[in-house]
PDB file of C-alpha atoms in Angstrom:
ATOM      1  CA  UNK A1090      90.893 126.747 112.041  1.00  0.00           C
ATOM      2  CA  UNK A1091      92.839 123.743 113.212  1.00  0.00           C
ATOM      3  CA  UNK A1092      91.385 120.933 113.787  1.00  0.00           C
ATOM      4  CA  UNK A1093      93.933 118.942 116.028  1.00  0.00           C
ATOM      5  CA  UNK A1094      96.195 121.517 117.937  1.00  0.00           C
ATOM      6  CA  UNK A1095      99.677 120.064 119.657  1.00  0.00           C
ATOM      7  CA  UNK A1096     101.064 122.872 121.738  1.00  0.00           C
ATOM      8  CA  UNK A1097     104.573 121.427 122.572  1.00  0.00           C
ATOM      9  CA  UNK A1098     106.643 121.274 119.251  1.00  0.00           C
ATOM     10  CA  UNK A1099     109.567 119.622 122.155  1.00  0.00           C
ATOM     11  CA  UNK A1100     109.476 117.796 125.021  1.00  0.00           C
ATOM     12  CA  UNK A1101     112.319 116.551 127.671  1.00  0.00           C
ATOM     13  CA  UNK A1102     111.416 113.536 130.855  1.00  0.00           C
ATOM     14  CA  UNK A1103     113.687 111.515 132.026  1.00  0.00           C
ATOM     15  CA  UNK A1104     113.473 107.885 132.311  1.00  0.00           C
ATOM     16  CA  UNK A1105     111.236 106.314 133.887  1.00  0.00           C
ATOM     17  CA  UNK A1106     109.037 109.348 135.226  1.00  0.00           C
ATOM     18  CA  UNK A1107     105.926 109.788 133.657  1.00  0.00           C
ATOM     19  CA  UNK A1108     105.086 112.510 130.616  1.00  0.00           C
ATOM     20  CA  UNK A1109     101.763 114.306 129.299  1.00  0.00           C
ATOM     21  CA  UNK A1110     101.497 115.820 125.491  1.00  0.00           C
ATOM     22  CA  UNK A1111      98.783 117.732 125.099  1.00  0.00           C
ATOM     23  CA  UNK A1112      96.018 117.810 122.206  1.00  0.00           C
ATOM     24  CA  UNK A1113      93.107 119.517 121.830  1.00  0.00           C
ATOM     25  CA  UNK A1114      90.732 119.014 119.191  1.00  0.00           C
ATOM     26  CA  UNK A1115      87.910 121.385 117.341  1.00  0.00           C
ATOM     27  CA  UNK A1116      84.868 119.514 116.166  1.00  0.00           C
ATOM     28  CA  UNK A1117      80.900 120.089 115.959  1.00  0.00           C
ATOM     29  CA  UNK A1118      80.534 116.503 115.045  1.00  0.00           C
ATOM     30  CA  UNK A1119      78.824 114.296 118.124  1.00  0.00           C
ATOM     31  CA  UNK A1120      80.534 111.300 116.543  1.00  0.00           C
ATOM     32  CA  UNK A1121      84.330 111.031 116.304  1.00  0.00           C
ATOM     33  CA  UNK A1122      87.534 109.496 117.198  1.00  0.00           C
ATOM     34  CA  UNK A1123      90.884 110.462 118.678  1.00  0.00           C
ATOM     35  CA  UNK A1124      94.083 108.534 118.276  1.00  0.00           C
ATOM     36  CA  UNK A1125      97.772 108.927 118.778  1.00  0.00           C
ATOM     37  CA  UNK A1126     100.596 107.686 117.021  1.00  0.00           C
ATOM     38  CA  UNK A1127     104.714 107.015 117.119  1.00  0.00           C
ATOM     39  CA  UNK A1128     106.598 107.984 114.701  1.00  0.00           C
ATOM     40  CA  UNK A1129     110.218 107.100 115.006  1.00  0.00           C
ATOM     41  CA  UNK A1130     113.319 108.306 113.031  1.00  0.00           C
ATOM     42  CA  UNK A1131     112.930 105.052 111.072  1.00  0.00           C
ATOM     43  CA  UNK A1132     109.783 107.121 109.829  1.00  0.00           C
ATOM     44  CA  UNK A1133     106.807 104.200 110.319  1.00  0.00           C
ATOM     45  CA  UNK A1134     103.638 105.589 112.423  1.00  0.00           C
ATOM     46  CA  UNK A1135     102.651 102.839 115.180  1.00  0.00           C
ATOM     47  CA  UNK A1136      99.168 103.290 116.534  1.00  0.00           C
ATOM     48  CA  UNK A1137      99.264 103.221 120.317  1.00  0.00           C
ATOM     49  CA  UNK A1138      95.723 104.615 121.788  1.00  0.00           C
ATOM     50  CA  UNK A1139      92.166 105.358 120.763  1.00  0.00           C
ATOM     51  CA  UNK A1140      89.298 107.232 122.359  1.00  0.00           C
ATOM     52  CA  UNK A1141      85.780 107.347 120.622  1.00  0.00           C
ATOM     53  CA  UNK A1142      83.323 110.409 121.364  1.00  0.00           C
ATOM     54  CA  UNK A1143      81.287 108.364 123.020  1.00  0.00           C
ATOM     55  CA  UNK A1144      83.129 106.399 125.601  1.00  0.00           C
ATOM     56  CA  UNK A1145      82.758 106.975 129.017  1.00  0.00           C
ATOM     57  CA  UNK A1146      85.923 105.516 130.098  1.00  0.00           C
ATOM     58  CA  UNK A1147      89.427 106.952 129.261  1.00  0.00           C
ATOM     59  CA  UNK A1148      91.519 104.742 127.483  1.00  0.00           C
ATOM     60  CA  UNK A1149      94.682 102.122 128.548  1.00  0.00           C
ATOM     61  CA  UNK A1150      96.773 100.506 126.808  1.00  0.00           C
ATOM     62  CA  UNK A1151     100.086  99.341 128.703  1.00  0.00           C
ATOM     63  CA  UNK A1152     102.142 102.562 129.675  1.00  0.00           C
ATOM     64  CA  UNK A1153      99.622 104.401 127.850  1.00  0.00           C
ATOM     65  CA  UNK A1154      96.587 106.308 128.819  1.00  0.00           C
ATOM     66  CA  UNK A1155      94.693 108.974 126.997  1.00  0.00           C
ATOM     67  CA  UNK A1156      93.124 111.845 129.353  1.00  0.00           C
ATOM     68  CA  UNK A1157      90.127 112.836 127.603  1.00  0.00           C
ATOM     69  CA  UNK A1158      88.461 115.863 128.762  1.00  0.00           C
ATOM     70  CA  UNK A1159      85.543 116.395 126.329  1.00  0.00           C
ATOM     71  CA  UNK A1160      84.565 119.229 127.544  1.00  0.00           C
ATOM     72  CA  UNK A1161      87.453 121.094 127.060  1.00  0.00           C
ATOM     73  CA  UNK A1162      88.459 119.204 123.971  1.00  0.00           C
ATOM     74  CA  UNK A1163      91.077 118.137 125.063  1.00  0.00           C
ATOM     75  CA  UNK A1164      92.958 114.412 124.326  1.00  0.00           C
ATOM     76  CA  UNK A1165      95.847 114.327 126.335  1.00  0.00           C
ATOM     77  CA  UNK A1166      98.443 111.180 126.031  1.00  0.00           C
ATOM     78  CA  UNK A1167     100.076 110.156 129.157  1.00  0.00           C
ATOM     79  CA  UNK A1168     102.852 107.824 128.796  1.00  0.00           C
ATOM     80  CA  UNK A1169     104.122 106.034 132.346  1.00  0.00           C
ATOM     81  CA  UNK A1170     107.670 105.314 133.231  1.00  0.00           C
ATOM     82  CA  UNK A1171     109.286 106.338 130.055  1.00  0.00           C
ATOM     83  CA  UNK A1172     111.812 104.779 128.722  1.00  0.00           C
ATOM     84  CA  UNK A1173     115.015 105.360 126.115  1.00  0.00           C
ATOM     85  CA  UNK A1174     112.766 103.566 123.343  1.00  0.00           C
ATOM     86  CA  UNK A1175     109.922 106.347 123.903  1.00  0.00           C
ATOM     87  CA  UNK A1176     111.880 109.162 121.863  1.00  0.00           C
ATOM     88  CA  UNK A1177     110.332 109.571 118.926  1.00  0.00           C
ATOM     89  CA  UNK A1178     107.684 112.105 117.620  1.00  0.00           C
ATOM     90  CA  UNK A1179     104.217 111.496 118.582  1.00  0.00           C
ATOM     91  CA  UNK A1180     100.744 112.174 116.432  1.00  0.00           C
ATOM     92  CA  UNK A1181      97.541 112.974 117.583  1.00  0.00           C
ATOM     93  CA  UNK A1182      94.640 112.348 115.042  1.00  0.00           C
ATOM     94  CA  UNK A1183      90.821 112.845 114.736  1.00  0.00           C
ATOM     95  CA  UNK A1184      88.425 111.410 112.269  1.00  0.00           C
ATOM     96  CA  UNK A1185      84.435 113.079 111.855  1.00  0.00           C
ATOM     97  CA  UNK A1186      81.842 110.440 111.067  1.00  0.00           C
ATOM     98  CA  UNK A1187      80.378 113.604 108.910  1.00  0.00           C
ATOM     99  CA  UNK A1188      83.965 113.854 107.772  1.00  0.00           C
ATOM    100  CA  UNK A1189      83.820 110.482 106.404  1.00  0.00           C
ATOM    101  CA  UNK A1190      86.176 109.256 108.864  1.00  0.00           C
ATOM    102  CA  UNK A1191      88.816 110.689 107.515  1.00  0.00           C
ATOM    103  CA  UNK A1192      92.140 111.277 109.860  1.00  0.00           C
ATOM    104  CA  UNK A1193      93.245 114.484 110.474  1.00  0.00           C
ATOM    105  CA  UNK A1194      96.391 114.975 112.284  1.00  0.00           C
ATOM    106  CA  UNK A1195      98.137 117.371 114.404  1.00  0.00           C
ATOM    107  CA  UNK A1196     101.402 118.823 114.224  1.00  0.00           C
ATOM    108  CA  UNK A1197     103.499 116.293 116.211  1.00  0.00           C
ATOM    109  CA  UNK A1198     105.317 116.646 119.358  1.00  0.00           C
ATOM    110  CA  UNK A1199     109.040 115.546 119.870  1.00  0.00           C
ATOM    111  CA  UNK A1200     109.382 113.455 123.064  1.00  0.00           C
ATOM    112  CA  UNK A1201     113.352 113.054 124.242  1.00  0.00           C
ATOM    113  CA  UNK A1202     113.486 110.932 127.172  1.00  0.00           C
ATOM    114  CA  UNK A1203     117.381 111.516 129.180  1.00  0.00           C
ATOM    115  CA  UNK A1204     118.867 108.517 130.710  1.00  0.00           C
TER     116      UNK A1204
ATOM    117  CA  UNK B 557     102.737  89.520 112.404  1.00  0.00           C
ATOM    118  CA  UNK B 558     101.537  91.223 108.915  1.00  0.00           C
ATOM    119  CA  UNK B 559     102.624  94.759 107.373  1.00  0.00           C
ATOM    120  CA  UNK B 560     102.103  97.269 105.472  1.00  0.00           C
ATOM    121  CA  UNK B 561     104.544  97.290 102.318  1.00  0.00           C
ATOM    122  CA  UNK B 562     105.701 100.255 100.206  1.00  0.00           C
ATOM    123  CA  UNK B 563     108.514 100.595  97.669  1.00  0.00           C
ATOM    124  CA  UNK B 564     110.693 102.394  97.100  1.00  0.00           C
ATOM    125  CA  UNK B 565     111.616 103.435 100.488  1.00  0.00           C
ATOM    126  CA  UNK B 566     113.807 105.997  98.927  1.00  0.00           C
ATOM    127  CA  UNK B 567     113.291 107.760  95.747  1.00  0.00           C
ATOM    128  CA  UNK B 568     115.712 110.703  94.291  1.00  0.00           C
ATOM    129  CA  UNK B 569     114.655 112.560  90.776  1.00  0.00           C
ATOM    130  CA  UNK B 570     115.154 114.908  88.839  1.00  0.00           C
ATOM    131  CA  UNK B 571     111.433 118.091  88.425  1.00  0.00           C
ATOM    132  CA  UNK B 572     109.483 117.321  85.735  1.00  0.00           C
ATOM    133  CA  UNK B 573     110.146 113.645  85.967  1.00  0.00           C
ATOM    134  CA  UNK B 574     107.729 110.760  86.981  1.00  0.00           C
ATOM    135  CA  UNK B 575     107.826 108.963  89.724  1.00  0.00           C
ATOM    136  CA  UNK B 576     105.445 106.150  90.917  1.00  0.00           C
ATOM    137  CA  UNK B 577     104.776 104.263  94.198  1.00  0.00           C
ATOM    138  CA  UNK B 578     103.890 101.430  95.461  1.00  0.00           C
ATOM    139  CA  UNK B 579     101.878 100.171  98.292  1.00  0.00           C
ATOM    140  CA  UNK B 580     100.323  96.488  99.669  1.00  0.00           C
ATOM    141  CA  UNK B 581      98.396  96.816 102.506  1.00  0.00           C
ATOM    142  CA  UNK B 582      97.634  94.247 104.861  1.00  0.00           C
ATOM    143  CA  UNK B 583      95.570  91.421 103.478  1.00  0.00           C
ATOM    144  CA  UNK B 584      91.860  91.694 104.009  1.00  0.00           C
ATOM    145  CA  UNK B 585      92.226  95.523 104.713  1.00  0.00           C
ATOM    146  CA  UNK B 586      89.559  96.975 102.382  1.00  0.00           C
ATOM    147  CA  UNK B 587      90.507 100.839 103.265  1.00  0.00           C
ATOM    148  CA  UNK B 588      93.592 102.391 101.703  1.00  0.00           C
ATOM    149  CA  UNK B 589      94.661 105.400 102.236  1.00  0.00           C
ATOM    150  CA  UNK B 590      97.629 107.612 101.051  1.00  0.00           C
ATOM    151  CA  UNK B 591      99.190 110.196 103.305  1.00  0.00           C
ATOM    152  CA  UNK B 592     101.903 112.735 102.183  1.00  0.00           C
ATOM    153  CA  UNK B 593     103.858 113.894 105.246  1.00  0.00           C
ATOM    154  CA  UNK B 594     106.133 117.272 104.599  1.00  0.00           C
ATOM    155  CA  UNK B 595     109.275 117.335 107.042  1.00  0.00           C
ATOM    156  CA  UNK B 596     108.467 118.325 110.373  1.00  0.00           C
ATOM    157  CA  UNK B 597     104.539 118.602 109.960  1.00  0.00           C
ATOM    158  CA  UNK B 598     101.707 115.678 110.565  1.00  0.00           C
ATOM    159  CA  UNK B 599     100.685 113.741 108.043  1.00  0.00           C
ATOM    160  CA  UNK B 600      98.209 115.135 105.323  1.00  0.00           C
ATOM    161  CA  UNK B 601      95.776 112.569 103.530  1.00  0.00           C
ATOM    162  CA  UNK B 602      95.693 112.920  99.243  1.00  0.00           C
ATOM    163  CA  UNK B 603      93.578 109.684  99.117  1.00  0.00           C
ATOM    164  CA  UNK B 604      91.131 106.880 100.467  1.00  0.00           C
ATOM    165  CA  UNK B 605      90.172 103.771  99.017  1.00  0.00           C
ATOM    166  CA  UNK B 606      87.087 101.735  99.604  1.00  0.00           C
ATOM    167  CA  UNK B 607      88.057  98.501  98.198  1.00  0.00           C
ATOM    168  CA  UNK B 608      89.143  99.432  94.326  1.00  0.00           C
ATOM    169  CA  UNK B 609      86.790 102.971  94.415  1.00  0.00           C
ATOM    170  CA  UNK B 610      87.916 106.252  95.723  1.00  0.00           C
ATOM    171  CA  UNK B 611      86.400 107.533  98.084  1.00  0.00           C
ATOM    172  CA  UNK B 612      87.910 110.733  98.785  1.00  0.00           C
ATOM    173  CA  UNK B 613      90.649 112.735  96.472  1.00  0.00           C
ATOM    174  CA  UNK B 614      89.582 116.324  97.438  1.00  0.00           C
ATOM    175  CA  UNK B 615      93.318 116.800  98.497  1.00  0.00           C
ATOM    176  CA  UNK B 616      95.008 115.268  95.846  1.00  0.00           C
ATOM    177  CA  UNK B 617      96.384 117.505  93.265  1.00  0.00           C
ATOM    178  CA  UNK B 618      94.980 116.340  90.187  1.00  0.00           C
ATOM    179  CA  UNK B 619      97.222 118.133  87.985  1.00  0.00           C
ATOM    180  CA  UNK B 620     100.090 116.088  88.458  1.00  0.00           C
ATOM    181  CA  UNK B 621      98.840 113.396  91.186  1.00  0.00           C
ATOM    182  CA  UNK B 622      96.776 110.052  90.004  1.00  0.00           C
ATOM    183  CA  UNK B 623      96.410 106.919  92.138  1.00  0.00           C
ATOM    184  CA  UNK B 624      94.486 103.765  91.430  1.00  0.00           C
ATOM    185  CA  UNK B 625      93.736 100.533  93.311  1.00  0.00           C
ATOM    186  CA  UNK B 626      92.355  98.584  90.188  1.00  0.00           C
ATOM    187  CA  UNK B 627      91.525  95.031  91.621  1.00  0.00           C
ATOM    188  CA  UNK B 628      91.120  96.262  95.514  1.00  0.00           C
ATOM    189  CA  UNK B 629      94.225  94.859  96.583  1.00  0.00           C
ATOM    190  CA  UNK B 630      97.749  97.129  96.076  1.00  0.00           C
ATOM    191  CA  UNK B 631      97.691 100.270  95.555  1.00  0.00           C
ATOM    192  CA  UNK B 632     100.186 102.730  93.084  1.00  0.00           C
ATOM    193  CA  UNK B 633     100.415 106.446  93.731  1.00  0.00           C
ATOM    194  CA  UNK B 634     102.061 108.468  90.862  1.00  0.00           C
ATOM    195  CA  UNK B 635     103.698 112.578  90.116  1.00  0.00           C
ATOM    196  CA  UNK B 636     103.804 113.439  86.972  1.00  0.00           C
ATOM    197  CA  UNK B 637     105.583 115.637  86.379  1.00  0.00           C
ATOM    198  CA  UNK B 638     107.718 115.906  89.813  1.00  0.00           C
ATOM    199  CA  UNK B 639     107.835 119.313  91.201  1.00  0.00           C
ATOM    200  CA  UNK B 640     110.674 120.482  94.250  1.00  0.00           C
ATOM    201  CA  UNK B 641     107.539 120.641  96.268  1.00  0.00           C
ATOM    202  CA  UNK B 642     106.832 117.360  96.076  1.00  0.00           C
ATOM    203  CA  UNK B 643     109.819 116.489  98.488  1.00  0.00           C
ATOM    204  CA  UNK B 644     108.378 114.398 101.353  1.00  0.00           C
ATOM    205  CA  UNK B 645     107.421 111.369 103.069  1.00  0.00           C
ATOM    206  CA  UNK B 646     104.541 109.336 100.994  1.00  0.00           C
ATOM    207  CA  UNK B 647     102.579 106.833 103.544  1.00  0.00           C
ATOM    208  CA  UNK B 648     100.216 104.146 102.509  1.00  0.00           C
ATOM    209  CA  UNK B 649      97.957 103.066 105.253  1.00  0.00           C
ATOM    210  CA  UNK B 650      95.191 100.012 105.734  1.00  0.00           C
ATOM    211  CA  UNK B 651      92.467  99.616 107.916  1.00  0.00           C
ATOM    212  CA  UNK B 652      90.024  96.347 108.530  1.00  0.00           C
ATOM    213  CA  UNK B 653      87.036  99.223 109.163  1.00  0.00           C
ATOM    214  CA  UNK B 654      85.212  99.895 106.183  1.00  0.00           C
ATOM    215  CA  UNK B 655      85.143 103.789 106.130  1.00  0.00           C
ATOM    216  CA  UNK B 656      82.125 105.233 107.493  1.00  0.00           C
ATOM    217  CA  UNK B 657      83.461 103.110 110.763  1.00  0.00           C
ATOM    218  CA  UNK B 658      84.479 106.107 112.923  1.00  0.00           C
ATOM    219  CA  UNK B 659      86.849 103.396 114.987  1.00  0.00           C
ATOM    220  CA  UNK B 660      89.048 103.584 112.018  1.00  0.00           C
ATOM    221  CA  UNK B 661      92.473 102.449 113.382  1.00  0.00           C
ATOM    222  CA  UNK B 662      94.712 102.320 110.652  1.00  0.00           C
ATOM    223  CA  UNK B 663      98.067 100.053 110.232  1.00  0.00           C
ATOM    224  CA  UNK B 664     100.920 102.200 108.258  1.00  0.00           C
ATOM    225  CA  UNK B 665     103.919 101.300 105.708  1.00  0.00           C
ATOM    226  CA  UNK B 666     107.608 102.458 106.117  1.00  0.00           C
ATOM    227  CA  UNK B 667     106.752 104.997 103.900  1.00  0.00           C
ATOM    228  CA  UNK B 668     108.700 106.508 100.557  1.00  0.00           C
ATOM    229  CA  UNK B 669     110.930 109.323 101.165  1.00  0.00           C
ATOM    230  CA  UNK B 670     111.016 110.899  98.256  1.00  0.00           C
ATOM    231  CA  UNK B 671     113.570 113.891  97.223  1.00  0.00           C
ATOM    232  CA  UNK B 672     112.656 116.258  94.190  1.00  0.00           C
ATOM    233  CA  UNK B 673     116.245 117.927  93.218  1.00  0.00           C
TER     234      UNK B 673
END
């Protein structure tokens, strides 16, 4: 079974309106961590957002914000008035503490923001 | 602001050959990792590091794959020989968690392409 499923192998938004990729995640572990990641076509993976199992607050950072629904496991990203720069492919990644924190990720999603 | 080095970037050769690369991850990062990333799929890890001991190869193809981190600093990842599967992206990654942190954000290299012909 997958661990991290990305459902959206493409995705279009024009600038400056706001996007969601999906993620959802299959774990027994109580203890883990979600994360997402750029890649650009220069190849490099830039970490943008984390959520750990146990916080009770979704996480921020800039025009990014992670929607996690535990319940549903699911780890949405939500990136805010997109812009040219945010076309790239994007990662999202779990690691198990009984996993030894390893990361696992999922298959990417291709974000193409029009002018 | 500090990186993540690998070299090559770009590496063409012939099956059956060797090929070896290199990575220097951020200084003070004790946690290592290698990551081999097949076109158009997410990255796959082959190998951790704890300071100079593995701590996980259970997805590194022994066969033909060896990696070592001998004083706990850089790190070289080696095929030998090259197969056309082996055509991918190979990413080196640090972290400043120690690995049983599950808040393991980890900083990545430019990565080696590498091209098996």
């Amino acid at each position: 079974a997958q661990k991290i499923t990305q459902t959206q192998p493409g995705m279009f938004v024009q600038e400056k309106e706001a996007v969601t990729l999906d993620c959802t995640y299959d774990t027994s572990d109580p203890s883990y961590g979600l994360f997402w990641y750029k890649q650009p076509s220069s190849g490099e993976m830039i970490f943008l957002i984390y959520q750990g199992s146990y916080d009770q607050q979704n996480a921020t950072e800039g025009r990014y914000s992670l929607n996690f629904q535990k319940a549903r496991k699911s780890a949405n990203l939500v990136i805010s008035a997109s812009q040219l720069g945010d076309s790239a492919m994007y990662f999202c990644a779990m690691n198990e503490r009984d996993a030894g924190n390893m990361l696992t990720f999922g298959g990417g999603t291709r974000l193409m923001v029009k002018p | 602001e500090a990186e993540v080095a690998q070299s090559p970037r770009y590496k063409i050769t012939e099956k059956s050959q060797a090929v070896a690369f290199w990575c220097d991850p951020i200084s003070g990062h004790a946690t290592l990792y290698w990551y081999r990333q097949i076109l158009g799929q997410g990255p796959e890890l082959l190998v951790q590091f704890q300071d100079e001991s593995v701590v996980d190869d259970s997805q590194l193809p022994k066969d033909r794959f060896s990696a070592e981190r001998l004083k706990g600093v850089d790190s070289t990842l080696k095929i030998q020989p090259a197969e056309l599967g082996d055509s991918a992206m190979y990413l080196c990654a640090s972290s400043p968690h120690p690995v049983a942190s599950v808040y393991n954000e980890q900083f990545f290299g430019p990565g080696t392409r590498l091209t098996v012909l």
